[in-house]
Coordinates of C-alpha atoms and ligand atoms in Angstrom, one line a residue:
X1 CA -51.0 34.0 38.0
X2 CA -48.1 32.3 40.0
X3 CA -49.9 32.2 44.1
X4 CA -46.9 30.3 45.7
X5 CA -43.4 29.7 45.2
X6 CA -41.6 26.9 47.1
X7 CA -37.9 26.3 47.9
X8 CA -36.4 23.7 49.8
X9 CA -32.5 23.1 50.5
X10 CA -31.1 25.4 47.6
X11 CA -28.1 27.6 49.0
X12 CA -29.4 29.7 52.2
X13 CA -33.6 28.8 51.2
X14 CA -33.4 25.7 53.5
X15 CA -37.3 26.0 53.6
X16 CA -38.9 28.9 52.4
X17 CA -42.9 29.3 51.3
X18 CA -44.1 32.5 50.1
X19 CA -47.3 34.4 49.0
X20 CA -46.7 36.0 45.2
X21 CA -49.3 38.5 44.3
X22 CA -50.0 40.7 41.2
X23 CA -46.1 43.0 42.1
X24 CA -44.2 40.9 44.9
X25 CA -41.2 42.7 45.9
X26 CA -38.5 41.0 47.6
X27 CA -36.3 42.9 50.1
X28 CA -33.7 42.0 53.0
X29 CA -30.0 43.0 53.4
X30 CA -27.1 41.2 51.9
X31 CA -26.8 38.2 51.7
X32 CA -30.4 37.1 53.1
X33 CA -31.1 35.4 49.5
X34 CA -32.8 37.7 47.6
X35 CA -30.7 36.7 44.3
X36 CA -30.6 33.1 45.4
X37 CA -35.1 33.1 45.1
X38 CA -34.4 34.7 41.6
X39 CA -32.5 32.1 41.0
X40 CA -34.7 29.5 42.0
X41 CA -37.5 30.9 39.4
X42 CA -35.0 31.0 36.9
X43 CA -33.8 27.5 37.7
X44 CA -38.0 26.5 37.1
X45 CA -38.1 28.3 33.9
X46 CA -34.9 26.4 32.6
X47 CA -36.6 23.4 33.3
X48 CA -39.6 24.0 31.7
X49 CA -36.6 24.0 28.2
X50 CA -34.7 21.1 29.5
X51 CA -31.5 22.6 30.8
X52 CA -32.3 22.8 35.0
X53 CA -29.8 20.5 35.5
X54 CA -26.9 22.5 33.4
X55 CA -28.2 25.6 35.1
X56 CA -27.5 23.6 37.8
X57 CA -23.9 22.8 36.5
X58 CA -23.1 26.4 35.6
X59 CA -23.7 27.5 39.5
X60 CA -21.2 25.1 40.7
X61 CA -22.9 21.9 40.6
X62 CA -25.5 20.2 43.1
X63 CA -22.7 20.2 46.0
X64 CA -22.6 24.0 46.0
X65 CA -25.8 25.0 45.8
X66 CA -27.4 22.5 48.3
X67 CA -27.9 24.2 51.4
X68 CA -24.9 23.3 53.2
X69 CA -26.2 23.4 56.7
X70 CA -27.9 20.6 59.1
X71 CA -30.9 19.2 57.6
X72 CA -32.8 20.3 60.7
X73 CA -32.3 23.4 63.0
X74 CA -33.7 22.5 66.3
X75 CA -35.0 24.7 68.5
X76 CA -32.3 24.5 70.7
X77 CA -30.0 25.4 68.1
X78 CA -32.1 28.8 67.4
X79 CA -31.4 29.0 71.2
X80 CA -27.9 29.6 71.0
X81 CA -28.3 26.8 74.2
X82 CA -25.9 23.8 71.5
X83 CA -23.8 24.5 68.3
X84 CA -25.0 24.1 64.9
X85 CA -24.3 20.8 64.1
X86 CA -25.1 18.2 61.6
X87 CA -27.3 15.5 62.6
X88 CA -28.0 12.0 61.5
X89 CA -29.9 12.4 58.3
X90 CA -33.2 11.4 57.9
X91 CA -34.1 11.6 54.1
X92 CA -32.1 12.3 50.9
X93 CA -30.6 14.8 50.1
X94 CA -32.8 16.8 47.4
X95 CA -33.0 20.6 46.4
X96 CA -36.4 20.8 45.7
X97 CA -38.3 24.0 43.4
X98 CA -42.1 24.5 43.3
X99 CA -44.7 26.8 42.4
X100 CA -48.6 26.9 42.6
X101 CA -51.2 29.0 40.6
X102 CA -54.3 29.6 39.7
X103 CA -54.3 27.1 37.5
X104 CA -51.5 24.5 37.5
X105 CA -48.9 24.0 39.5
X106 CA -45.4 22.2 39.2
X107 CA -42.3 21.2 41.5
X108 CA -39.2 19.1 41.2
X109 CA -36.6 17.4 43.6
X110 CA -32.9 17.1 42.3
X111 CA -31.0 14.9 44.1
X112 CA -27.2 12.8 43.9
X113 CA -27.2 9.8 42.0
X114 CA -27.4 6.6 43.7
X115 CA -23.7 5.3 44.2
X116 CA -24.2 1.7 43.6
X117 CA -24.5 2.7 40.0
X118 CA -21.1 3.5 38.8
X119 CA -20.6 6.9 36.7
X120 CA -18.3 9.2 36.2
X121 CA -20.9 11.8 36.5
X122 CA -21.2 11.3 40.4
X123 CA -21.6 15.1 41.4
X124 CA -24.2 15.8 38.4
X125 CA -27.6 16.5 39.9
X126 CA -30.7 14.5 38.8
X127 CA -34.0 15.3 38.4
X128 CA -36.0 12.0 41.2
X129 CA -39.4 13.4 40.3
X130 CA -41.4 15.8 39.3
X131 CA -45.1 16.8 40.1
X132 CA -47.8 18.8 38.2
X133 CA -50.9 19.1 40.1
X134 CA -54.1 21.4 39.5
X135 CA -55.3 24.1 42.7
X136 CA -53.0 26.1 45.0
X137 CA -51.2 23.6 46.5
X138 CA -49.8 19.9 45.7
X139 CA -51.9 17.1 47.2
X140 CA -52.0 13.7 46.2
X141 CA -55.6 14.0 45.1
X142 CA -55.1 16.9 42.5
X143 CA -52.1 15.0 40.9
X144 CA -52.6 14.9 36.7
X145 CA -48.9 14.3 35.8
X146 CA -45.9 12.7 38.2
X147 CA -42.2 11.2 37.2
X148 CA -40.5 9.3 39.6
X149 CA -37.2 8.6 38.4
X150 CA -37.2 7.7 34.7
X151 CA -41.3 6.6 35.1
X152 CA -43.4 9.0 33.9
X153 CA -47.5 8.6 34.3
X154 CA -50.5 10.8 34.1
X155 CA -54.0 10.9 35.3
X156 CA -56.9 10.0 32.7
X157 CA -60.4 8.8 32.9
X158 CA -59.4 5.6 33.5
X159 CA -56.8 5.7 36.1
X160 CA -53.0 6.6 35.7
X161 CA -51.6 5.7 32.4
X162 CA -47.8 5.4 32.0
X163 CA -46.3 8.0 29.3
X164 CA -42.6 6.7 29.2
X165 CA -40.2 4.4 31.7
X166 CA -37.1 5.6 30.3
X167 CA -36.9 9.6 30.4
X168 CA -32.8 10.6 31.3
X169 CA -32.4 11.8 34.8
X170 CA -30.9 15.1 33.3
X171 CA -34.5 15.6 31.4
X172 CA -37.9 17.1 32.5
X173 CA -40.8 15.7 31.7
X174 CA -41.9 19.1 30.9
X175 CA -39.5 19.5 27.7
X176 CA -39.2 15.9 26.8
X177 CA -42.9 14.9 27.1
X178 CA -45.2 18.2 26.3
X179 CA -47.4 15.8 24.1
X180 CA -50.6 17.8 23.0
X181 CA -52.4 14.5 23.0
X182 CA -51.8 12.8 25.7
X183 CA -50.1 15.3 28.0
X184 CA -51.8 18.6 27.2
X185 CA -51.5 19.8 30.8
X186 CA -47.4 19.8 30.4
X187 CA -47.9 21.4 27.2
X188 CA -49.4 24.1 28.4
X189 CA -47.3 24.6 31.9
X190 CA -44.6 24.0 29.7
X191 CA -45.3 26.8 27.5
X192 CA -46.3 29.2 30.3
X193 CA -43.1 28.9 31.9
X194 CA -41.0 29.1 29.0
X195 CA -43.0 32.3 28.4
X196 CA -41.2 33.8 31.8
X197 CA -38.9 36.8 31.6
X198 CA -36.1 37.2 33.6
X199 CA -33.7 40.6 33.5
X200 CA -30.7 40.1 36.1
X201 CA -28.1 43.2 35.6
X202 CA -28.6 44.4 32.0
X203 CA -25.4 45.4 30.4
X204 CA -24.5 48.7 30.5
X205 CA -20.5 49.2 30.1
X206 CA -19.0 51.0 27.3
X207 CA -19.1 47.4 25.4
X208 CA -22.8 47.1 26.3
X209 CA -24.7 45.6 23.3
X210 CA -27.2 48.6 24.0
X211 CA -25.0 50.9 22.7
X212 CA -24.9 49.7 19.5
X213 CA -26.0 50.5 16.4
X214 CA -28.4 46.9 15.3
X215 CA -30.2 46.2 12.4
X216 CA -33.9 46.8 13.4
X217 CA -36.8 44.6 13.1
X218 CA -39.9 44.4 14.9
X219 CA -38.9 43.5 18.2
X220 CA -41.9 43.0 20.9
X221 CA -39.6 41.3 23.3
X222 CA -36.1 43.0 24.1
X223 CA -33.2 40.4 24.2
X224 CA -31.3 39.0 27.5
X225 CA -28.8 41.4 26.8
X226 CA -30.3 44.3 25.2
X227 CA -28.7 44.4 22.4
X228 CA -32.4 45.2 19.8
X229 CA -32.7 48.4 22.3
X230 CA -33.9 50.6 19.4
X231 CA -35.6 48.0 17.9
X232 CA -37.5 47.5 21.0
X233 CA -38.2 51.1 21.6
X234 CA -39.5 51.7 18.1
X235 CA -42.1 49.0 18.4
X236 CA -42.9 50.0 21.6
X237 CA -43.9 53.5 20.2
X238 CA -45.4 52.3 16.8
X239 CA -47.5 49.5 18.1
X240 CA -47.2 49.5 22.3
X241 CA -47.4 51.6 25.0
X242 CA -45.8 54.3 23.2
X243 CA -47.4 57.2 25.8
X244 CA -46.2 55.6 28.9
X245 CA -42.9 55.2 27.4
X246 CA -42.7 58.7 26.9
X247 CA -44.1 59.9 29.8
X248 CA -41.6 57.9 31.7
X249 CA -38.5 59.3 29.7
X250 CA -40.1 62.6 30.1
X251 CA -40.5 61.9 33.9
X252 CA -36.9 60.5 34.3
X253 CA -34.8 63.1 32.4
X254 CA -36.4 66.6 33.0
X255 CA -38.0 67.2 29.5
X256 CA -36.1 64.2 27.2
X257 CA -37.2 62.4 25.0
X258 CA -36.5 59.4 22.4
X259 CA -35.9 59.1 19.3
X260 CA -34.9 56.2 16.6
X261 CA -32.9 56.7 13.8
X262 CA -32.9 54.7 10.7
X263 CA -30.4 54.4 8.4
X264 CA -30.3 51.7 5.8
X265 CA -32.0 49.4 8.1
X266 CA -30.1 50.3 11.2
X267 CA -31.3 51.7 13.9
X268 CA -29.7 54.0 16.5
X269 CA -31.4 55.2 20.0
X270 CA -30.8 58.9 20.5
X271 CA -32.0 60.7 23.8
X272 CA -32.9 64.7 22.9
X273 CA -33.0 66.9 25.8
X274 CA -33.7 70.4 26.6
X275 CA -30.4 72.5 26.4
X276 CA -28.7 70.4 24.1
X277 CA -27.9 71.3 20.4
X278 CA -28.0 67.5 18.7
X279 CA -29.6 64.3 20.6
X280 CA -27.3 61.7 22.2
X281 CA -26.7 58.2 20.7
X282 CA -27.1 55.3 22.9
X283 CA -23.2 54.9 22.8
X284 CA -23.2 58.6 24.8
X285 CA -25.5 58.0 27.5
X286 CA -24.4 57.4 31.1
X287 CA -24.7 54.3 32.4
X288 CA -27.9 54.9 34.5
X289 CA -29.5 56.4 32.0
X290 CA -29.1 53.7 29.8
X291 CA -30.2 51.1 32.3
X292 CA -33.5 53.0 32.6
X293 CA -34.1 53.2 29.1
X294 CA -33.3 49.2 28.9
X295 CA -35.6 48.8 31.8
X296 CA -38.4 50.8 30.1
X297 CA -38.2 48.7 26.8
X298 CA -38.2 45.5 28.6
X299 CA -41.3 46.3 31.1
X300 CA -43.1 47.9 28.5
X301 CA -42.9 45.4 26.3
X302 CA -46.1 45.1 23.4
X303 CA -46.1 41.3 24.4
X304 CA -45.8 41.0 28.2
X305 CA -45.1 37.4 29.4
X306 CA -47.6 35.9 32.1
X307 CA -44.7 36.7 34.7
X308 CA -41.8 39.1 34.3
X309 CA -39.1 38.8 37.6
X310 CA -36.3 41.6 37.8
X311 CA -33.3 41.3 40.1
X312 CA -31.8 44.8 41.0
X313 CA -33.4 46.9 38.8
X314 CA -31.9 50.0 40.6
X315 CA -28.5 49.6 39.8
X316 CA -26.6 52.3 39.1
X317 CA -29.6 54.3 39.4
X318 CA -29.8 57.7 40.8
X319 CA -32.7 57.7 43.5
X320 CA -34.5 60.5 41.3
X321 CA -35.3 57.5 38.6
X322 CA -37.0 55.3 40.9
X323 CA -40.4 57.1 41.0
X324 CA -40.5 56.9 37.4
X325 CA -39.0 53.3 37.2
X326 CA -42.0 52.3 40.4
X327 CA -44.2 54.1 37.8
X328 CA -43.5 51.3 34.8
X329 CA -43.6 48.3 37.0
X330 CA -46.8 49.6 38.0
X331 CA -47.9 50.1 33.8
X332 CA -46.1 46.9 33.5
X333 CA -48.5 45.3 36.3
X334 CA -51.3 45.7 34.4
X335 CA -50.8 43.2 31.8
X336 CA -48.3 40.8 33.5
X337 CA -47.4 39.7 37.1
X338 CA -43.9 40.9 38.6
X339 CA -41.1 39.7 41.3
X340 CA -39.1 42.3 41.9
X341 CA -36.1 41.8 44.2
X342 CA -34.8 44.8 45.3
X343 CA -32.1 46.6 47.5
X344 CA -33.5 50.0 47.4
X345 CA -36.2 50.9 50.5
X346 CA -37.2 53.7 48.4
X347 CA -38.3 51.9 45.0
X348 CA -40.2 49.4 47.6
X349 CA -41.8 51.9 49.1
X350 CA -42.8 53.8 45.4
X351 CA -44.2 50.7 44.4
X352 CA -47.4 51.8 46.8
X353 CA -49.3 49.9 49.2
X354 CA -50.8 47.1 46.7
X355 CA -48.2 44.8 46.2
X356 CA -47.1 41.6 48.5
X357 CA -44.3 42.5 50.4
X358 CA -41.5 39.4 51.0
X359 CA -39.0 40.8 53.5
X360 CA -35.5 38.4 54.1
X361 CA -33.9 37.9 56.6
X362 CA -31.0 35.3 57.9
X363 CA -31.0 33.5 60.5
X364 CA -28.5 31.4 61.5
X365 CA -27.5 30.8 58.4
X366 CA -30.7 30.2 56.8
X367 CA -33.1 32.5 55.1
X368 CA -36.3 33.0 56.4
X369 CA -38.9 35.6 55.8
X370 CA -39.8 38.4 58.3
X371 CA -42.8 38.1 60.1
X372 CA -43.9 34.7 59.0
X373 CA -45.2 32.4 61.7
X374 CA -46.4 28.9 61.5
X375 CA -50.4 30.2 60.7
X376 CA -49.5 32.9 58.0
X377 CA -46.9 30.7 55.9
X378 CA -48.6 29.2 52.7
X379 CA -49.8 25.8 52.6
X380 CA -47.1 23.8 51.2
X381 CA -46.5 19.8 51.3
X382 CA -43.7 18.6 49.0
X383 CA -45.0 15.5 46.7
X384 CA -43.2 12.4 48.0
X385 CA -40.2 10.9 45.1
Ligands
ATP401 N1 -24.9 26.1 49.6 C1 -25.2 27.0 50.5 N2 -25.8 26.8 51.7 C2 -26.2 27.8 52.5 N3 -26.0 29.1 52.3 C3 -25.4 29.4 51.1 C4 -25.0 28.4 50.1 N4 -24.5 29.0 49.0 C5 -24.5 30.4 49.3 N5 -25.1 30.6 50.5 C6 -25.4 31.9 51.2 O1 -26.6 32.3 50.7 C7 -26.7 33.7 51.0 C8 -27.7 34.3 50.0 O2 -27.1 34.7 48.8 P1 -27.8 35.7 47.8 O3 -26.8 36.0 46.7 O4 -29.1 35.2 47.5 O5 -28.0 37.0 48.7 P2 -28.7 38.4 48.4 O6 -29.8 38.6 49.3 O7 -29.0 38.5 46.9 O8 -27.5 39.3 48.7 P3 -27.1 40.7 48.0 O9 -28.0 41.7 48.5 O10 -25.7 40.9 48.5 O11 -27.1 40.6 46.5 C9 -25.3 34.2 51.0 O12 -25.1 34.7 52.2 C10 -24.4 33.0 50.8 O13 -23.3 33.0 51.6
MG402 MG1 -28.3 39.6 45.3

């Protein structure tokens, strides 16, 4: 289980620690950087498969997402008593990602390159180091794996032993060097954070893969875009959770329930409820309705991942769903951990009393998180480059 996350200088998380527990759910008005923290665990799992830095890229390279305020806001500043203003800089400039867990733990710093070597690639980040350390937080003496620039060493019984000296700036150590013999420990991190699911505004327009008829196979795991919907919900009720699914349909839509169709191989979703003379095809449902069903197949998934982070789930949601929608993150909890970042106070609030509650909030600019003071912020030291 994922105990800390870490962000330092990417967009409005200048320097943000938090707590993650078993359901975390992010909340704060617009614009306080909700999204941007999904982001930032995406942006971990991407480079856990080698492609952080053309995440990176696709966002509008390092210069946009670098927090673009002073590298320090004095406490004058927060005064109001002198202007925001950029001071002399101190370090580099680096956007830096972490997490801790309960077992190991891993951060990088992207930075610009160096200008005295000429490229044409002078705005494309680079990863300057990486750390992977065991224990909740990353201290020199629980180190087992570090890259500083293209040198990449771990820890064995006899000292530090180097693994490569020429690994691309643009390439993690965890994708390029996950050697089960030599670097087991970023094989498995490796592996648990490719293992992370992330659903960010599921497609539900009239174009919506969901709504189409697919061919179905066994589908534990519903796709990015949804497009194996009845594959997922079949497997779900042959081989999963196939009660809590229904209850939950039953729960959301006054009586429904689900049904998949086969037809040479195909599969359609159709939604039969009381009052209605045939079921509904996926290509008929509302787009709400759809979005909880999508919802429902990926939390109840027969193979939950170790960590499962939603943005928004409540889109386009009528309030009535969210009890029923709080109900499957809850089901869901039970077999994996969950970040849920959300606008809506009452899906928070269904969620219960048992989950860690991250509230955002902007100040000056910058996000920071309500209610945290110097004593209850998380341990956190970023590992030198
Ligand atoms: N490079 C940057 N430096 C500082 N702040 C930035 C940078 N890029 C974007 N921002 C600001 O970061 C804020 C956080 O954006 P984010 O999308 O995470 O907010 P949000 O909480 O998800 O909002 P919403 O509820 O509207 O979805 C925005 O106000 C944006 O203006
Ligand atoms: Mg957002």
């Amino acid at each position: 289980m994922l105990t800390t996350l870490a962000i330092s200088g990417y967009r409005s998380l200048r320097d943000v620690v938090v707590e993650l527990g078993r359901v975390t759910v992010v909340t704060g008005a617009n614009g306080t950087g909700k999204s941007s923290l999904y982001r930032a665990l995406r942006l971990l799992a991407d480079a856990s498969r080698g492609e952080a830095v053309a995440a990176l890229a696709r966002e509008g390279g390092l210069p946009s997402t670098l927090w673009a305020g002073p590298e320090t806001i004095s406490g004058s500043m927060r005064r109001g008593e002198v202007p925001v203003q950029g001071t002399r800089r101190t370090g580099p400039v680096r956007l830096q990602i972490g997490f801790a867990s309960d077992s190991l733990g891993y951060a990088m710093d992207l930075g610009l390159p160096q200008r005295d070597v000429p490229t044409r690639f002078e705005l494309d980040p680079e990863i300057k180091a990486e750390h992977v350390w065991s224990g909740p937080a990353p201290r020199p003496a629980s180190m087992l794996a570090q890259r500083h620039g293209p040198v990449v060493t771990t820890r064995t019984d006899a000292g530090w032993e180097g693994l490569t000296h020429g690994l691309p700036s643009y390439s993690s150590m965890l994708s390029e060097l996950a050697d089960p013999a030599r670097a087991p420990e970023l094989l498995t991190l490796r592996e648990q954070m490719r293992g992370w699911r992330f659903y960010d505004h599921l497609r539900t327009d009239s174009h919506a893969p969901a709504r189409a008829t697919a061919v179905g196979t066994r589908t534990p795991v519903l796709a990015g875009d949804g497009s194996d919907l009845a594959a997922a919900i079949a497997t779900i009720s042959e081989i999963g959770r196939g009660d809590t699914l229904a209850e939950a349909v039953d729960a959301a839509f006054d009586g429904s329930s689900l049904q998949v169709e086969a037809e040479n191989g195909r599969f359609t979703l159709l939604l039969r409820q009381p009052g209605m003379l045939r079921p509904l095809r996926a290509d008929e449902l509302s787009d709400g309705t759809l979005r909880f069903l999508l919802l429902a197949a990926a939390l109840l998934s027969p193979r939950p991942p170790q960590l499962f982070v939603l943005n928004e789930p409540e889109t386009s949601l009528h309030p009535d769903l969210l009890g029923p929608l709080a109900a499957m993150v809850r089901a869901a909890s039970e077999h994996t951990q969950i970040v849920l970042v959300t606008h809506s106070a009452p899906l928070a609030s269904a969620l219960g009393d048992d989950v860690t509650r991250i509230e955002l909030v902007k100040e000056l600019g910058e996000t920071r998180v309500a209610g945290q003071g110097m004593l209850s912020r998380p341990s956190w030291s970023w590992p030198k480059r």
